[in-house]
Amino acid sequence: MSNLTIRPINTGFVTMIPKQYLYHHSAAAFYPDASDREEEYPVYTYLVEGGEKLLLVDTGMADTERADRYHHHGSRQPEGMAIAEQLAQIGYKPEDIDIVVFTHLHWDHCFYMEKFTNAEFYVNKKEYEFAMDPIPLYYKSYEAPELGIVRPFEGIEMKLVEGETEIMPGVRVFETPGHSVGHQSVEIDTAEGSYICCGDAIFIMDNVKPIEKLHYDITPPNRFSDIVATWKSIRIIKERAESWIRFLPVTTGRSWIA
Ligand SMILES: [Zn+2]
């Protein structure tokens, strides 16, 4: 029995057009309620308490100026929502965090790393290598120096992991590539069973639903570096989760959309 608990922490809002981003173009017509207008989605990180060490899954998004200028226009991090301020509200300092596990290194998952002065940072080896030398299409996603800015993980020592790895008792990572080259998900054992922080591998619950008419066993999103890997990763998470309520997508902070 694990005593770990998982606390969602929202670090701001990213703008997206669901029909263009969250649903593959072949699938969008099967979700008539999905909006074709810009909407705001929260960007959650997850704090894991009650274990040997205090662990955070992702550090969340950048400040408003940076998010709006370099990334999705209109994205914002309201006052008090940066990760350090959010932690302060529940009695922690960034220095209290022992371990940060990254699902991947896109800008909205790893900002403010320099504040976590006592933490060990874990990331998938393929993700780190690609993030340090991305193709130009992903310069913004990884805040490449070619843009004239300093990327969040510049000069920071990272522990590189591959495959399935135990990070501490009750917390494991496993590879779920496709959204990004080296994306990984984080499986956490709690008293209620295991939950999977799936980062951007699954954006919304619709991504795990089948579309029978197309023979799809899932609904792929439209944002990916590799659609085949994306598809297989969603399958892997689905098979691994005990039920639908065990996913924790980054865009909801909840394991179920009512
Ligand atoms: Zn991402």
Coordinates of C-alpha atoms and ligand atoms in Angstrom, one line a residue:
M1 CA 0.0 0.0 0.0
S2 CA 1.4 3.4 -1.0
N3 CA 0.8 6.5 1.0
L4 CA 1.5 8.8 -1.9
T5 CA -0.9 11.6 -2.8
I6 CA -1.2 13.6 -6.0
R7 CA -2.0 17.3 -5.9
P8 CA -2.8 19.1 -9.2
I9 CA -1.3 22.6 -9.5
N10 CA -2.4 24.9 -12.3
T11 CA 0.4 27.1 -13.6
G12 CA -1.5 29.2 -16.2
F13 CA -3.5 29.0 -19.4
V14 CA -2.5 28.2 -23.0
T15 CA -4.7 29.1 -25.9
M16 CA -5.6 26.4 -28.4
I17 CA -8.2 25.8 -31.1
P18 CA -9.6 22.4 -30.1
K19 CA -10.6 21.3 -33.7
Q20 CA -7.1 22.1 -35.0
Y21 CA -5.0 20.9 -32.1
L22 CA -6.7 18.4 -29.8
Y23 CA -8.4 16.3 -32.6
H24 CA -6.6 14.8 -35.6
H25 CA -8.1 16.3 -38.8
S26 CA -9.6 12.9 -39.8
A27 CA -11.4 12.7 -36.5
A28 CA -12.6 16.2 -35.9
A29 CA -15.9 15.7 -37.7
F30 CA -16.9 13.0 -35.2
Y31 CA -16.8 15.5 -32.4
P32 CA -19.3 18.2 -33.5
D33 CA -19.3 19.8 -30.1
A34 CA -15.5 20.5 -30.3
S35 CA -14.9 24.2 -30.8
D36 CA -13.2 25.7 -33.9
R37 CA -12.5 28.8 -31.9
E38 CA -9.6 29.6 -29.6
E39 CA -10.1 28.4 -26.0
E40 CA -8.0 28.5 -22.9
Y41 CA -6.7 25.3 -21.4
P42 CA -5.0 25.1 -17.9
V43 CA -1.4 23.8 -17.7
Y44 CA -1.2 21.5 -14.7
T45 CA 1.8 20.1 -12.9
Y46 CA 1.4 17.4 -10.2
L47 CA 2.9 17.4 -6.7
V48 CA 3.5 14.0 -5.2
E49 CA 3.5 14.1 -1.4
G50 CA 3.9 11.4 1.3
G51 CA 6.9 9.6 -0.2
E52 CA 10.5 9.2 0.6
K53 CA 11.0 12.4 -1.3
L54 CA 8.9 15.4 -2.4
L55 CA 8.4 15.0 -6.1
L56 CA 7.0 17.3 -8.8
V57 CA 5.9 16.2 -12.3
D58 CA 6.8 19.1 -14.6
T59 CA 7.3 22.7 -13.4
G60 CA 4.7 24.3 -15.6
M61 CA 4.5 27.2 -18.0
A62 CA 6.4 30.5 -18.5
D63 CA 5.3 34.0 -17.6
T64 CA 2.7 35.8 -19.7
E65 CA 5.1 37.9 -21.7
R66 CA 7.2 34.9 -22.8
A67 CA 4.2 32.7 -23.4
D68 CA 2.3 35.2 -25.5
R69 CA 5.4 36.4 -27.4
Y70 CA 7.0 33.1 -28.4
H71 CA 4.3 30.5 -28.0
H72 CA 0.5 30.4 -28.3
H73 CA -0.7 34.0 -28.7
G74 CA -3.0 35.1 -25.8
S75 CA -1.6 32.5 -23.4
R76 CA -1.2 33.9 -19.9
Q77 CA 0.1 33.2 -16.4
P78 CA -2.0 35.4 -14.0
E79 CA -0.4 36.8 -10.9
G80 CA 0.3 34.1 -8.3
M81 CA 0.1 31.2 -10.7
A82 CA 3.8 30.6 -11.4
I83 CA 4.9 27.3 -9.8
A84 CA 6.9 28.9 -7.0
E85 CA 3.9 31.1 -6.0
Q86 CA 1.6 28.2 -6.2
L87 CA 3.9 26.1 -4.0
A88 CA 4.1 28.9 -1.4
Q89 CA 0.3 28.9 -1.1
I90 CA 0.4 25.3 0.2
G91 CA 3.4 25.9 2.4
Y92 CA 6.3 24.8 0.2
K93 CA 9.3 26.5 -1.3
P94 CA 10.9 25.4 -4.6
E95 CA 14.0 24.4 -2.6
D96 CA 11.8 21.8 -0.7
I97 CA 11.3 19.8 -3.9
D98 CA 13.7 16.8 -4.0
I99 CA 12.9 15.4 -7.5
V100 CA 11.3 16.9 -10.6
V101 CA 10.3 14.4 -13.3
F102 CA 9.6 15.9 -16.7
T103 CA 7.1 14.4 -19.1
H104 CA 9.0 16.3 -21.9
L105 CA 10.8 19.6 -22.4
H106 CA 8.3 21.8 -24.2
W107 CA 8.3 25.3 -22.8
D108 CA 5.0 24.9 -20.9
H109 CA 6.4 22.0 -18.9
C110 CA 9.8 23.0 -17.6
F111 CA 9.9 26.7 -16.9
Y112 CA 11.5 28.2 -13.7
M113 CA 13.9 25.2 -13.3
E114 CA 16.6 27.4 -11.8
K115 CA 14.4 28.0 -8.7
F116 CA 14.5 24.3 -7.8
T117 CA 18.0 24.5 -6.3
N118 CA 17.9 21.2 -4.4
A119 CA 16.1 19.1 -7.0
E120 CA 17.3 16.2 -9.2
F121 CA 15.8 16.6 -12.7
Y122 CA 14.8 13.5 -14.6
V123 CA 14.0 13.5 -18.3
N124 CA 14.0 10.9 -21.1
K125 CA 17.4 10.7 -22.8
K126 CA 15.9 11.0 -26.4
E127 CA 13.9 14.0 -25.3
Y128 CA 16.9 15.8 -23.9
E129 CA 19.1 15.1 -26.9
F130 CA 16.4 16.3 -29.3
A131 CA 15.6 19.4 -27.1
M132 CA 19.3 20.4 -27.3
D133 CA 19.3 20.2 -31.1
P134 CA 15.8 20.4 -32.4
I135 CA 14.7 20.9 -36.1
P136 CA 13.7 24.5 -36.7
L137 CA 10.0 23.5 -36.6
Y138 CA 10.5 23.0 -32.9
Y139 CA 12.7 26.0 -32.0
K140 CA 9.8 27.7 -30.2
S141 CA 8.7 24.6 -28.4
Y142 CA 12.1 24.1 -26.9
E143 CA 13.1 27.8 -26.8
A144 CA 16.1 27.2 -28.9
P145 CA 19.0 29.7 -28.7
E146 CA 18.5 30.5 -32.4
L147 CA 15.5 32.6 -31.2
G148 CA 17.8 34.8 -29.1
I149 CA 16.5 33.5 -25.8
V150 CA 17.9 31.2 -23.1
R151 CA 16.1 27.9 -22.9
P152 CA 14.8 26.9 -19.5
F153 CA 17.1 23.9 -19.2
E154 CA 20.3 25.6 -20.4
G155 CA 23.2 24.7 -18.2
I156 CA 21.1 22.6 -15.8
E157 CA 22.3 19.1 -15.0
M158 CA 19.7 16.5 -15.9
K159 CA 19.5 12.8 -15.1
L160 CA 18.7 11.0 -18.3
V161 CA 16.5 7.9 -18.2
E162 CA 15.4 5.4 -20.8
G163 CA 12.6 2.8 -21.0
E164 CA 10.8 2.1 -17.7
T165 CA 12.6 3.4 -14.7
E166 CA 11.6 3.6 -11.0
I167 CA 12.3 7.2 -9.8
M168 CA 11.5 6.5 -6.2
P169 CA 9.3 3.8 -4.5
G170 CA 5.8 4.1 -5.9
V171 CA 6.8 6.4 -8.9
R172 CA 7.8 5.0 -12.3
V173 CA 8.3 6.6 -15.7
F174 CA 7.7 4.8 -19.0
E175 CA 8.2 5.9 -22.6
T176 CA 5.2 7.4 -24.4
P177 CA 6.7 9.1 -27.4
G178 CA 4.8 10.7 -30.3
H179 CA 3.7 14.1 -29.0
S180 CA 7.5 14.7 -28.7
V181 CA 10.5 12.5 -29.6
G182 CA 11.2 11.4 -26.0
H183 CA 7.9 12.0 -24.2
Q184 CA 7.4 9.9 -21.1
S185 CA 4.5 9.3 -18.6
V186 CA 4.7 9.1 -14.9
E187 CA 2.9 6.3 -13.0
I188 CA 2.2 7.0 -9.3
D189 CA 0.9 4.4 -6.8
T190 CA -1.6 5.8 -4.3
A191 CA -3.9 4.2 -1.7
E192 CA -6.7 4.2 -4.3
G193 CA -4.5 2.6 -7.0
S194 CA -2.2 3.9 -9.6
Y195 CA -2.6 7.1 -11.6
I196 CA -0.8 8.1 -14.8
C197 CA 0.4 11.6 -15.4
C198 CA 0.4 11.5 -19.1
G199 CA 1.7 14.9 -20.0
D200 CA 0.7 15.8 -23.5
A201 CA 0.5 12.2 -24.7
I202 CA -3.3 12.5 -24.1
F203 CA -4.6 16.1 -24.1
I204 CA -8.3 15.4 -23.3
M205 CA -10.4 12.4 -22.5
D206 CA -11.8 12.3 -26.0
N207 CA -8.3 11.2 -27.2
V208 CA -8.9 7.7 -25.6
K209 CA -12.3 7.2 -27.2
P210 CA -12.8 4.9 -30.2
I211 CA -14.4 6.1 -33.5
E212 CA -16.0 2.9 -34.7
K213 CA -16.9 4.2 -38.1
L214 CA -13.3 4.8 -38.9
H215 CA -12.1 1.6 -37.1
Y216 CA -10.1 3.8 -34.7
D217 CA -9.5 2.4 -31.3
I218 CA -8.5 5.9 -30.0
T219 CA -9.0 9.5 -31.2
P220 CA -5.6 10.9 -32.1
P221 CA -4.7 14.5 -31.4
N222 CA -3.5 16.8 -34.2
R223 CA -0.3 17.9 -32.5
F224 CA 2.5 15.3 -32.8
S225 CA 6.1 14.7 -34.0
D226 CA 5.2 11.1 -34.9
I227 CA 1.5 10.0 -35.4
V228 CA 2.3 6.3 -35.3
A229 CA 4.1 6.6 -32.0
T230 CA 1.4 8.9 -30.7
W231 CA -1.2 6.3 -31.5
K232 CA 0.7 3.5 -29.9
S233 CA 1.5 5.5 -26.7
I234 CA -2.2 6.3 -26.2
R235 CA -2.9 2.6 -26.5
I236 CA -0.1 1.8 -24.0
I237 CA -1.5 4.3 -21.4
K238 CA -5.0 3.1 -22.0
E239 CA -4.0 -0.5 -21.4
R240 CA -1.9 0.3 -18.4
A241 CA -4.5 2.4 -16.6
E242 CA -6.9 0.5 -14.5
S243 CA -9.8 2.5 -15.8
W244 CA -10.5 5.8 -17.5
I245 CA -10.5 7.7 -14.2
R246 CA -6.8 6.9 -13.8
F247 CA -5.5 9.4 -16.4
L248 CA -4.3 12.8 -15.3
P249 CA -3.9 14.9 -18.5
V250 CA -2.0 18.1 -18.3
T251 CA -5.0 20.1 -19.5
T252 CA -7.5 19.1 -16.9
G253 CA -5.9 18.5 -13.5
R254 CA -8.7 16.1 -13.0
S255 CA -8.9 12.4 -13.7
W256 CA -12.4 12.6 -15.1
I257 CA -14.4 15.0 -17.2
A258 CA -18.0 14.7 -16.1
Ligands
ZN1 ZN 4.1 19.4 -25.3

